[in-house]
Coordinates of C-alpha atoms in Angstrom, one line a residue:
Chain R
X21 CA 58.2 -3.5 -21.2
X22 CA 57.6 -6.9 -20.4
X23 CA 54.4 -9.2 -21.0
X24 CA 53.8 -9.3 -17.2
X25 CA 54.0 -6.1 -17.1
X26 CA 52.4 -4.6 -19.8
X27 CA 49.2 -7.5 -18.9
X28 CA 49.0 -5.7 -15.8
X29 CA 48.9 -2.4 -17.3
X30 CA 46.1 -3.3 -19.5
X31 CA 44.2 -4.7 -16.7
X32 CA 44.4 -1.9 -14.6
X33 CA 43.6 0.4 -17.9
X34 CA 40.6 -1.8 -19.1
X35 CA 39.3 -1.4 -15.8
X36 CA 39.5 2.4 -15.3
X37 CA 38.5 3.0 -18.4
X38 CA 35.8 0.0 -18.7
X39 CA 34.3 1.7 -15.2
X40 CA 34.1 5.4 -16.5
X41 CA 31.0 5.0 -18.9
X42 CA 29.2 2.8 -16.4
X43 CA 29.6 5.4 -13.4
X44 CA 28.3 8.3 -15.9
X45 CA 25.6 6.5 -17.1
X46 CA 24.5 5.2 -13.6
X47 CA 24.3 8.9 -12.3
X48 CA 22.5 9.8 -15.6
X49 CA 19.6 6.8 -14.5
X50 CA 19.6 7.7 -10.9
X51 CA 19.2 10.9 -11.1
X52 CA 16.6 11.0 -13.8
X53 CA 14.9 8.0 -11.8
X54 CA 15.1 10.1 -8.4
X55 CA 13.7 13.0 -10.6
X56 CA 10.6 11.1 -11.8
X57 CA 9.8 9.8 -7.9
X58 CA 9.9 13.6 -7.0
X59 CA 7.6 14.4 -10.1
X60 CA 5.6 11.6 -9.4
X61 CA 5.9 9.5 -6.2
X62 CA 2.7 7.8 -6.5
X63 CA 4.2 6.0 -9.3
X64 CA 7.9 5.3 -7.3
X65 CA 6.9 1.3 -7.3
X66 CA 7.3 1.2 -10.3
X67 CA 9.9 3.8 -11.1
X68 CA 12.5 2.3 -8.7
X69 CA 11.9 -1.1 -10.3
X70 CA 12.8 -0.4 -13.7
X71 CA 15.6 1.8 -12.2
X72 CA 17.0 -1.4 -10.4
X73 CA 16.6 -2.8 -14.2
X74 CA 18.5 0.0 -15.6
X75 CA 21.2 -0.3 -13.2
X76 CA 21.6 -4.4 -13.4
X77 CA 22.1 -3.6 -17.2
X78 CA 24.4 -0.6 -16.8
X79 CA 26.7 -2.5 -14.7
X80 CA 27.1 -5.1 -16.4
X81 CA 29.4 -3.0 -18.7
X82 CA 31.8 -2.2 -15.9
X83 CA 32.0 -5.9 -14.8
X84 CA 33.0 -7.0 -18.4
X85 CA 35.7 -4.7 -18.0
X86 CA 36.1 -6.8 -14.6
X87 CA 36.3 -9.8 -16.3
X88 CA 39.0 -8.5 -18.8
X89 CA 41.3 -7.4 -16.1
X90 CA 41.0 -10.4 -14.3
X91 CA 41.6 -12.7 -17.7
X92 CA 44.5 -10.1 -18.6
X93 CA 45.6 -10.7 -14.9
X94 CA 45.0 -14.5 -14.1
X95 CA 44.6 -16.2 -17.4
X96 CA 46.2 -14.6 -20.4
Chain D
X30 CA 36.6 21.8 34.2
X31 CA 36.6 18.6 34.9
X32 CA 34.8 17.4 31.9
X33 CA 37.5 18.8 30.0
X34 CA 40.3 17.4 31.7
X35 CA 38.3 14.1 31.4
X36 CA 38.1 14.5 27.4
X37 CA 42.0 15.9 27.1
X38 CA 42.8 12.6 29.1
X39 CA 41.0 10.6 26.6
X40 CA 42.6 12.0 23.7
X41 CA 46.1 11.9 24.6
X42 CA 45.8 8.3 26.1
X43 CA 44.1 7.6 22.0
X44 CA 46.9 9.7 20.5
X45 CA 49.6 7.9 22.4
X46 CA 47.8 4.5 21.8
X47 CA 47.6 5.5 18.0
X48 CA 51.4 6.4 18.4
X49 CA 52.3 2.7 19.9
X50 CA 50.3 1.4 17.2
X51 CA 52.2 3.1 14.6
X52 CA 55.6 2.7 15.8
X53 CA 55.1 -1.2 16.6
X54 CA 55.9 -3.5 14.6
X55 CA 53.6 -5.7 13.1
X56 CA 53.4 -9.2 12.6
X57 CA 55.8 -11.3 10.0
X58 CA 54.7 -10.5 5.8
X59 CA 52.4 -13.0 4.8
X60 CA 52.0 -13.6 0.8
X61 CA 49.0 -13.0 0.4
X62 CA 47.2 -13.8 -3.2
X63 CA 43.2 -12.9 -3.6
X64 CA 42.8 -15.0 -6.3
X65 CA 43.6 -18.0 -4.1
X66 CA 40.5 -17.5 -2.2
X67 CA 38.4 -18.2 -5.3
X68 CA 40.9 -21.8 -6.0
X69 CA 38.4 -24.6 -5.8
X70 CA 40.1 -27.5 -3.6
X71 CA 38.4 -30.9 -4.0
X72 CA 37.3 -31.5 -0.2
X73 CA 35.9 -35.2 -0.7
X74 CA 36.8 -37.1 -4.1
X75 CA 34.5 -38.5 -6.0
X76 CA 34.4 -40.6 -8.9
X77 CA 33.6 -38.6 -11.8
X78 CA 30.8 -39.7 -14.7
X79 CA 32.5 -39.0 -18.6
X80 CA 33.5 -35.5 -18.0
X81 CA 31.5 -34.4 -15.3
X82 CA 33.9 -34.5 -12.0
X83 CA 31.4 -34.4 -9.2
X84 CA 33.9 -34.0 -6.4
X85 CA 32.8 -31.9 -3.4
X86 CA 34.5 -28.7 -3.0
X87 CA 34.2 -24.6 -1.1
X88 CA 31.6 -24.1 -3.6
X89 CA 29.9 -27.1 -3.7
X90 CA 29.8 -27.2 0.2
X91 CA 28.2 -23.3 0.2
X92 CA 25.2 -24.5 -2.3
X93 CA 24.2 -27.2 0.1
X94 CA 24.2 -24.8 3.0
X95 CA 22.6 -22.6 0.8
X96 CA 20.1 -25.4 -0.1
X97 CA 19.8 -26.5 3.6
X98 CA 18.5 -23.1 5.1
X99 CA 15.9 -22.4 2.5
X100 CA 15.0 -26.5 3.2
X101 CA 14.7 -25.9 7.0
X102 CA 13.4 -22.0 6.6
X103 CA 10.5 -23.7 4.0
X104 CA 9.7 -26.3 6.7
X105 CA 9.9 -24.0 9.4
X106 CA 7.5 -21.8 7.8
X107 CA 5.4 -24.9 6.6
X108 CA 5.2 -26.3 10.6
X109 CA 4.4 -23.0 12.2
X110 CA 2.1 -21.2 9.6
X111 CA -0.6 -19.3 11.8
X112 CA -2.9 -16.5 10.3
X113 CA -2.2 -14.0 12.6
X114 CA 2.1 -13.8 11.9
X115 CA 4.8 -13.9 14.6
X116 CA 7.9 -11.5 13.7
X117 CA 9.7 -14.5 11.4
X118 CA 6.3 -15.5 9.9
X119 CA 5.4 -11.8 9.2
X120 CA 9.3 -11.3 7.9
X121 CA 9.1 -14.3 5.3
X122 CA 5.9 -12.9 4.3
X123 CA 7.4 -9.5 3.4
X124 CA 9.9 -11.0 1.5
X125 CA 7.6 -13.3 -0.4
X126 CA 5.7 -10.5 -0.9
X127 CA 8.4 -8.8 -2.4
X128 CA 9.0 -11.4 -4.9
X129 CA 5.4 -12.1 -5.0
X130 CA 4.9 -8.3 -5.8
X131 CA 7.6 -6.5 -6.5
X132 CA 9.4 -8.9 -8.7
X133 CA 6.8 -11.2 -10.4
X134 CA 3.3 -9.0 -10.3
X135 CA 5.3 -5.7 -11.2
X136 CA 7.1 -6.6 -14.7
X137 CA 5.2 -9.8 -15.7
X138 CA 1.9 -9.4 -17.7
X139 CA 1.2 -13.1 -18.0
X140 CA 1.8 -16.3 -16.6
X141 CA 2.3 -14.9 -13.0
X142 CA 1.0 -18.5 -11.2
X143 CA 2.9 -20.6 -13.8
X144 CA 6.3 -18.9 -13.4
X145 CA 6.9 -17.5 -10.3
X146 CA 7.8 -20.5 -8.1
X147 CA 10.9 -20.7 -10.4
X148 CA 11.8 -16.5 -10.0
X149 CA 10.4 -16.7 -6.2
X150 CA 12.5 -19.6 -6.2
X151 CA 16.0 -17.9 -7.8
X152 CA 15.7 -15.2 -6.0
X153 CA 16.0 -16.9 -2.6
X154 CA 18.3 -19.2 -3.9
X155 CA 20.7 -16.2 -4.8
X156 CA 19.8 -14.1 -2.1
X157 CA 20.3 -17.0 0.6
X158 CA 23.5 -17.9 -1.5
X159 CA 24.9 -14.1 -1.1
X160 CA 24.2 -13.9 1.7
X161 CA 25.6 -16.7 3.3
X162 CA 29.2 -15.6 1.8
X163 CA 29.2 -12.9 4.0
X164 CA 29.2 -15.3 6.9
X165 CA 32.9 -16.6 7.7
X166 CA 32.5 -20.2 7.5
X167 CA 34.9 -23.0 8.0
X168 CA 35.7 -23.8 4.4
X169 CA 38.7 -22.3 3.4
X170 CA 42.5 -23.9 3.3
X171 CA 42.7 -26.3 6.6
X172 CA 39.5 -25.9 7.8
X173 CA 40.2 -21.9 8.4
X174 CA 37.2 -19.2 8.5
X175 CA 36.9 -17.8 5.1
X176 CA 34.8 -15.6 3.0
X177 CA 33.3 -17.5 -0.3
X178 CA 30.1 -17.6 -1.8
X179 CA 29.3 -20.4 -4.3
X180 CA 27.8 -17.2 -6.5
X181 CA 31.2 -16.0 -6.8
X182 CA 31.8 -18.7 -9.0
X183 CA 31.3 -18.2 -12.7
X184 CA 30.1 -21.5 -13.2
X185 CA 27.5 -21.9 -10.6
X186 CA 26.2 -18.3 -11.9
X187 CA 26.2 -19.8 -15.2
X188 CA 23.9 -22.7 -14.4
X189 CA 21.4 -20.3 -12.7
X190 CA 21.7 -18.0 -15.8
X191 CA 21.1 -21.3 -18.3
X192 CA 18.2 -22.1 -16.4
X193 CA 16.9 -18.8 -16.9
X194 CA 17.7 -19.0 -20.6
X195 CA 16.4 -22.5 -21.0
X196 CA 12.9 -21.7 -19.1
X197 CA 12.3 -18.3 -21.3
X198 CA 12.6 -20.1 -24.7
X199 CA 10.3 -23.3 -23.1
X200 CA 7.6 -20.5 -21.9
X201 CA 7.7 -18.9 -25.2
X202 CA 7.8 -21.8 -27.4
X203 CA 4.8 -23.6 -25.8
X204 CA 2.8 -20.0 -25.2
X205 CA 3.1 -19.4 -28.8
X206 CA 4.6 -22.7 -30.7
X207 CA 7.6 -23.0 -31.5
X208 CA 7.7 -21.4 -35.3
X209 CA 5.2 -18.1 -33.9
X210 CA 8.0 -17.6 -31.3
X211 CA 11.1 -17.9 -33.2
X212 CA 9.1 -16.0 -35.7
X213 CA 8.1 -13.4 -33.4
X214 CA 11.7 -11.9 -32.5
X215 CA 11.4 -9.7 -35.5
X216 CA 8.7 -7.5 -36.4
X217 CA 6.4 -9.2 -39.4
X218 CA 6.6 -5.5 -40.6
X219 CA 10.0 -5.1 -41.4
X220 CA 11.2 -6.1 -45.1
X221 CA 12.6 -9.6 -45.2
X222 CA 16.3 -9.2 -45.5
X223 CA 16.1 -6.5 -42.4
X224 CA 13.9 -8.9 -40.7
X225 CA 16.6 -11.9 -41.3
X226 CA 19.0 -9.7 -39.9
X227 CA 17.0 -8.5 -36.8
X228 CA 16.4 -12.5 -36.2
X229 CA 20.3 -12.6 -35.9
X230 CA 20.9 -9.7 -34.1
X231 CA 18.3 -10.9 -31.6
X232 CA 19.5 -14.6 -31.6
X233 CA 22.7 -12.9 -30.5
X234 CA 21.3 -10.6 -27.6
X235 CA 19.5 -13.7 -26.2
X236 CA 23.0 -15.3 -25.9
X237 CA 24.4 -12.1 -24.3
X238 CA 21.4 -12.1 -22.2
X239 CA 23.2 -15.6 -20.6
X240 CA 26.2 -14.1 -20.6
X241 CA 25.7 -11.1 -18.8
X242 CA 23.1 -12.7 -16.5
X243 CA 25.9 -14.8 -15.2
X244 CA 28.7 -12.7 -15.3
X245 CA 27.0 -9.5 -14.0
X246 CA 26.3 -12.3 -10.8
X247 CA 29.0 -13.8 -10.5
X248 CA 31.3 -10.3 -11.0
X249 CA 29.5 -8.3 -8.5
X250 CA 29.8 -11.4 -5.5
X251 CA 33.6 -11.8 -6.7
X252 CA 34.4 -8.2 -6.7
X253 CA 33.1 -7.3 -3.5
X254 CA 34.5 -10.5 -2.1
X255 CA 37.7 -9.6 -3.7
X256 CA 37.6 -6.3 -2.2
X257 CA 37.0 -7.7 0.9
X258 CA 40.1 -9.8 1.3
X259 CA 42.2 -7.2 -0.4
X260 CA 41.4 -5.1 2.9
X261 CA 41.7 -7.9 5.0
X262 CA 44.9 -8.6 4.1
X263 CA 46.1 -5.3 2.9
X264 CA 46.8 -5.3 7.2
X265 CA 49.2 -8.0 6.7
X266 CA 51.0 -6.8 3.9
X267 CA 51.4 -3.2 5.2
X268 CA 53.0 -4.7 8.8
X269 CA 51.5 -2.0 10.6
X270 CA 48.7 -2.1 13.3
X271 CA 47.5 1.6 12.2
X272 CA 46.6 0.9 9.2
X273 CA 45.4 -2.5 10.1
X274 CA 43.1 -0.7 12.3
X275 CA 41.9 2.2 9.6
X276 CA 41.7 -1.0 6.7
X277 CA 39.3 -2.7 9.3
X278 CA 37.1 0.5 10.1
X279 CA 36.9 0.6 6.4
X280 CA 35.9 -3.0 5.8
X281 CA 33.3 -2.6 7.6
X282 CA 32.0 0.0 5.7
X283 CA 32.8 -2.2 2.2
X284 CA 31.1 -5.4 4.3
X285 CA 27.7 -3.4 5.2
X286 CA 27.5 -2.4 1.0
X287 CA 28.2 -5.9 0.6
X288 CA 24.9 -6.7 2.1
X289 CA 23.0 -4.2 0.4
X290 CA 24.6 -5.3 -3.4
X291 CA 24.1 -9.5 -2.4
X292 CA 20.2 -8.0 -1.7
X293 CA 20.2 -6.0 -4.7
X294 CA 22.0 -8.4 -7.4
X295 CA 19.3 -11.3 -6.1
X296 CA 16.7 -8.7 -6.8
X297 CA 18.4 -7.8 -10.7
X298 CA 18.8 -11.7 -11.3
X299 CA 14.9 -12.5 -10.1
X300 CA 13.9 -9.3 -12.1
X301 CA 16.1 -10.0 -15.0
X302 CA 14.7 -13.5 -15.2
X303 CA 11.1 -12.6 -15.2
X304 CA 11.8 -9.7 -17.6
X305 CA 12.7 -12.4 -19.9
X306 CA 10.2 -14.9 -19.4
X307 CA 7.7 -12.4 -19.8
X308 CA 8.7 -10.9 -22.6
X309 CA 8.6 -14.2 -24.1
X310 CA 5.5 -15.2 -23.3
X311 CA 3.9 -11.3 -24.5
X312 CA 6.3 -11.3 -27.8
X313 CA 5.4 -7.5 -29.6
X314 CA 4.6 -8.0 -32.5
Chain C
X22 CA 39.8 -28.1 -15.5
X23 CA 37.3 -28.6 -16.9
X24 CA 35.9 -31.9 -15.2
X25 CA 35.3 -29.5 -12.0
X26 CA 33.5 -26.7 -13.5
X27 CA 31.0 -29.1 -15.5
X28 CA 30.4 -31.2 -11.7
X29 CA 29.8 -28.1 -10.1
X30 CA 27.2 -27.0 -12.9
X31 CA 25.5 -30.2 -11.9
X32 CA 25.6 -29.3 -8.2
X33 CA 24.4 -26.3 -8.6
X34 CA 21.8 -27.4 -11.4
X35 CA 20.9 -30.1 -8.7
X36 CA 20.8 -27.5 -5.4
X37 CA 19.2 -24.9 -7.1
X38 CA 16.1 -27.3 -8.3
X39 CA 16.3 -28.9 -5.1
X40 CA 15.5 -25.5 -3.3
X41 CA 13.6 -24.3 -5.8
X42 CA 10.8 -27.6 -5.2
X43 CA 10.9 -27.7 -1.5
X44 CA 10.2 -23.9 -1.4
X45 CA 7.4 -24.3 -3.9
X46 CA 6.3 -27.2 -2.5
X47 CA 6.5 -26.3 1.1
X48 CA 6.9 -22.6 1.8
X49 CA 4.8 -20.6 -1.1
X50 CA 1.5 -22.7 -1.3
X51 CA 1.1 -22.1 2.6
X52 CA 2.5 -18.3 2.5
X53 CA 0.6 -17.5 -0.1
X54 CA -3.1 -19.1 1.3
X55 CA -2.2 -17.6 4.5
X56 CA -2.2 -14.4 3.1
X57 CA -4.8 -15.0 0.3
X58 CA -6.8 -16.0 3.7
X59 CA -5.9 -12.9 5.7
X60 CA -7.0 -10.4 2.7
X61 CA -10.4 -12.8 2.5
X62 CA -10.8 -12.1 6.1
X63 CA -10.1 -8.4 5.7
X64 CA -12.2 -8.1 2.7
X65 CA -14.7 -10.2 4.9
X66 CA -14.5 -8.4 8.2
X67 CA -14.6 -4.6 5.8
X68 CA -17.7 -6.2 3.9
X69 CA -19.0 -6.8 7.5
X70 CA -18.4 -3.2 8.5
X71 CA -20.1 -1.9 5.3
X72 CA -23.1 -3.9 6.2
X73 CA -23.4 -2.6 9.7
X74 CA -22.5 1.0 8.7
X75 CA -25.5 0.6 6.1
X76 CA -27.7 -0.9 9.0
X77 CA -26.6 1.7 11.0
X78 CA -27.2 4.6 8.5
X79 CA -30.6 2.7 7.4
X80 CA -31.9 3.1 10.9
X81 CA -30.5 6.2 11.5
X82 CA -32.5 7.7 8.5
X83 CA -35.8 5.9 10.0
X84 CA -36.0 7.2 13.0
X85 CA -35.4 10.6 11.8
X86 CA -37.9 10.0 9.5
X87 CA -40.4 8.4 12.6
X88 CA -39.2 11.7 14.2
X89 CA -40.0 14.0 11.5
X90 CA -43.7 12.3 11.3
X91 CA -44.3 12.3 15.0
X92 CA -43.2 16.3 15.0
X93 CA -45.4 16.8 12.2
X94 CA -48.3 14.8 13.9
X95 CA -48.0 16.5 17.2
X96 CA -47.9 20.2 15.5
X97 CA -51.2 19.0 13.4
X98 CA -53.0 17.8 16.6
X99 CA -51.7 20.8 18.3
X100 CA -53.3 23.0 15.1
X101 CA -56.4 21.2 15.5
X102 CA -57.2 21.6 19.3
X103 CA -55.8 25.6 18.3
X104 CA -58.3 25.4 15.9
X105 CA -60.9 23.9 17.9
X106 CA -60.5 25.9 20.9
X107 CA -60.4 28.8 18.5
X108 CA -64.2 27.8 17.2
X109 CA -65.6 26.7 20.4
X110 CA -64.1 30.4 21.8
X111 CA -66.0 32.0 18.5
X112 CA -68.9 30.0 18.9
X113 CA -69.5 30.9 22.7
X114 CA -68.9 34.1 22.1
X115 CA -71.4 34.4 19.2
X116 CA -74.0 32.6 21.5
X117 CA -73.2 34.4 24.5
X118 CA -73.8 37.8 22.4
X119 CA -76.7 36.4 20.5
X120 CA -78.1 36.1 24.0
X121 CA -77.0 39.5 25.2
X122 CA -79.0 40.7 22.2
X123 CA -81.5 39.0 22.8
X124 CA -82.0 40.1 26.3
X125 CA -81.9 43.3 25.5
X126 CA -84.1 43.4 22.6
X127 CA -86.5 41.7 25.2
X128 CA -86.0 44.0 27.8
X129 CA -86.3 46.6 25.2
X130 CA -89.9 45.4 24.2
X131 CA -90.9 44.9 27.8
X132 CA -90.1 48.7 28.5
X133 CA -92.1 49.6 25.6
X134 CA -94.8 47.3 26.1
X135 CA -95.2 49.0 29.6
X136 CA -94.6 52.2 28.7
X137 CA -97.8 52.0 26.0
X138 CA -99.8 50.5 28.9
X139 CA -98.8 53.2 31.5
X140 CA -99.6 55.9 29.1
X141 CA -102.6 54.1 28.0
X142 CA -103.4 54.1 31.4
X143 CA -102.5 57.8 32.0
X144 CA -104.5 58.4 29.1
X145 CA -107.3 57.2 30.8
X146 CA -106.8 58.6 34.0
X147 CA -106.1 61.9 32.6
X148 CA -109.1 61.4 30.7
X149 CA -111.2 60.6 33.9
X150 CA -109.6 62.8 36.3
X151 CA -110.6 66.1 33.7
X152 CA -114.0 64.0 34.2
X153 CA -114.5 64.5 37.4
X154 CA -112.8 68.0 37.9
X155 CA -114.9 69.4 35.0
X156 CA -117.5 67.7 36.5
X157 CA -117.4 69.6 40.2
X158 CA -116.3 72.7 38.1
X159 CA -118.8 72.7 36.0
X160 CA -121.6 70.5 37.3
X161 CA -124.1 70.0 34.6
X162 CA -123.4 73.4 32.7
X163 CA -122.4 71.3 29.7
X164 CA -124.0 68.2 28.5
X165 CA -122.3 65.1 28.6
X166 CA -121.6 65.2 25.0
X167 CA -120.4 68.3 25.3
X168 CA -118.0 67.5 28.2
X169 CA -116.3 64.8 26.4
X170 CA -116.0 66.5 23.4
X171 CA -114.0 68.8 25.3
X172 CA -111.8 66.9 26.6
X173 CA -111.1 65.0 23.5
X174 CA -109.6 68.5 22.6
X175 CA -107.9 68.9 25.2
X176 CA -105.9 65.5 25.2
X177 CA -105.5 65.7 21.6
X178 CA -103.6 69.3 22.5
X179 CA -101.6 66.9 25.1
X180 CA -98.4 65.6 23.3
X181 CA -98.2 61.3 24.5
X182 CA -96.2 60.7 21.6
X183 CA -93.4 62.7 23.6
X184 CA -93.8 61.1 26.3
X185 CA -93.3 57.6 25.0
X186 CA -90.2 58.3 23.3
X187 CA -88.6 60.0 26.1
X188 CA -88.8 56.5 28.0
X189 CA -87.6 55.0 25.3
X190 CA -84.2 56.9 24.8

């Protein structure tokens, strides 16, 4: 296997893998979030901003990921 | 009867178009690289100052635009401000109230007046700046329509993110002086070599805090951006109007989510920021 | 490379406080009175409301209270003239029957007053009339002493008392 090659193998890896954690852990805070609104919607304000919290900082994960496949594909 | 024979006609005649579609050729295959959407082309040289080039390029052009609308929306709302609110009034007011509310009131305990023209202030400067990269402007390569937005640069995000970064240690340094705040990123119970070692780990996390402030930004409006043009031009490189037409039903799908994450990443950025400059300004101890 | 990334920094460092002053100094100090002036007004105009309901409730309760007093006032007057009339009925009819009694108890007396003096009188006659018959009976064949003791006898036989209280009854 060549460098190109294997760079864009690793890319596309790193990403697939780099995305799985962030997608389980995302339904995980949704659904626990959606499941607190439904216990308690007087308190949704509140719930659905630390939610929005939760999922800027859950993200993030699968956009470092991003970042690595686009150094592995552009830069490296 | 006849209704029927009306929708049979209609089908065939879409069949039979789809058909034409499929079989025609499509236009000549066009290279087409994403990543040479994000290239920043200098559009008007300038001399630069030691190591800062201050030519005007795509992305310097979007955060004046940017910068203009929320100039002549502020003015705008300035001239016309009446107490009872016409729709755009009433509109601004919801989403100051948002930021006044739902951004500022609902995660900072103190310092609410001090700090949020700055969050009030990032969060229309992101959201504007998102927003406006969904708009095709005349930016790109020989004055063509193109998708950018200046937040889909790393660097722009990282300024936003350093002034973020800079303004939480300020508030917490002058809140509690400068030793009580460094001081107060570990817990005074802890013994001192854990204590000196929870001071580094959370010297560290403040630097990821930039980092991912930025990146998270700048990823999301670069991603959907690249996704974008991938779809775009996935028509060109398949030669085939069929699928140009299915990769165009789905882009707009892909383009209405963009709306709703350049809302939504604006609203994590202002959030994220206050989140910090709160907690430094109500250090646990 | 470089040299770009650190300009746009300063663009965007530039832009960014740039937007971030003219909102500040423009758009959220008016936004923000406007609506710090709308909730005054609200609070105002619901503070206003209060007032009036209070007003409202506060005369309300006053003239049922007037109401309740009048209704009280107009039974007691109403008990009073019931009472009244109820006396002045009591009292004529105590008067008119003190009357009655008296009228009878006169007319009582009168009857026996008359009936004495008509047996009295009968007496009398009686007494004379046995006189004279005993007289042309017996012309002088008694003495006048006797004659009279006679009849004496002979009334006292005679039974007045009867006669008295059968009028009476």
């Amino acid at each position: 296997m060549d460098a190109e090659s294997a760079k864009l193998l690793a890319a596309g890896i790193s990403m697939g893998v780099g995305s799985l954690g962030p997608a389980l852990g995302l339904g995980m805070l949704i659904s626990k979030a959606l499941e607190s609104i439904a216990r308690q919607p007087e308190v949704s304000g509140d719930i659905r901003t630390n939610m929005f919290i939760g999922i800027g900082v859950t993200e993030a994960v699968a956009l470092y990921a991003f970042v690595i496949a686009l150094i592995l594909i552009f830069v490296a | 009867m006849n209704r029927r024979l009306v929708l049979v006609a209609y089908l065939l005649v879409g069949l039979v178009a789809l058909a034409v579609l499929a079989i025609i050729p499509g236009g000549e295959r066009e290279e087409f690289d994403v990543a040479h959407e994000f290239e920043l082309q200098p559009i008007v040289e300038l001399p630069s100052i030691g190591p800062v080039d201050l030519s005007i390029n795509k992305a310097v052009v979007y955060l004046w635009v940017t910068t203009a609308i929320l100039v002549v929306l502020a003015v705008v709302i300035a001239r016309s401000i009446k107490p009872v609110p016409s729709r755009f009034q009433y509109m601004m007011e919801t989403i100051y109230d948002l930021a006044r509310n739902g951004i500022v009131g609902s995660v900072m305990k103190s310092g609410q007046v001090t700090w949020f023209p700055y969050i009030a202030g990032a969060f229309f400067f992101v959201l504007v700046s998102n927003l406006i990269g969904l708009v095709p402007l005349p930016f790109a390569e020989h004055n063509q329509f193109g998708f950018y937005a200046a937040t889909a640069n790393l660097y722009v995000t990282l300024a936003l993110a350093l002034c973020t970064f800079l303004f939480t240690h300020y508030a917490g340094i002058r809140k509690n002086g400068f030793f009580r705040y460094f001081a107060g990123w570990a817990p005074s119970s802890a013994p001192p070599v854990l204590r000196q070692l929870i001071l580094v780990i959370h010297a560290v996390s403040e630097a990821f805090r930039l980092v991912s402030l930025s990146v998270r930004l700048f990823a999301n409006m670069l991603a959907g951006h690249a996704i974008l043009g991938v779809f775009f031009a996935m028509a060109l490189i398949f030669q085939s109007y069929l699928a140009a037409l299915a990769l165009q039903m789905g882009s707009v799908l892909i383009y209405l989510f963009e709306i709703f994450v350049a809302f939504i990443q604006a609203f994590i950025f202002a959030i994220l920021s206050a989140v910090y400059i709160g907690g430094a300004l109500d250090q646990e101890h | 490379m470089l040299n770009t990334e650190w300009g746009l920094m300063v663009w965007t460092l530039i832009t960014f406080g740039l937007a971030v002053f003219v909102l500040w100094k423009y758009a959220f100090g008016p936004l923000q009175r406007v609506i710090d002036e709308r909730r005054a007004r609200i609070q105002e105009s619901m503070d206003s409301a209060e007032e009036t309901r209070a007003e409202a409730q506060r005369l309300l309760d006053e003239y049922k209270q007037t109401l309740a007093q009048v209704r009280g006032e107009a039974e007691a007057i109403l008990e009073r003239s019931r009472a009244s009339g109820e006396a002045a009925k009591a009292e004529i009819l105590a008067a008119s029957r003190d009357q009655a009694e008296r009228l009878v108890t006169r007319a009582h007396e009168q009857i026996e007053r008359e009936t004495r003096a008509a047996v009295q009188d009968l007496k009398a006659q009686v007494a004379d009339l046995t006189l004279l018959a005993t007289e042309k009976v017996a012309a002088s064949s008694l003495s006048e002493a006797d004659q009279r003791r006679l009849i004496d006898e002979a009334l006292a036989d005679l039974d007045f008392d009867k006669l008295t209280t059968e009028s009476n009854g």
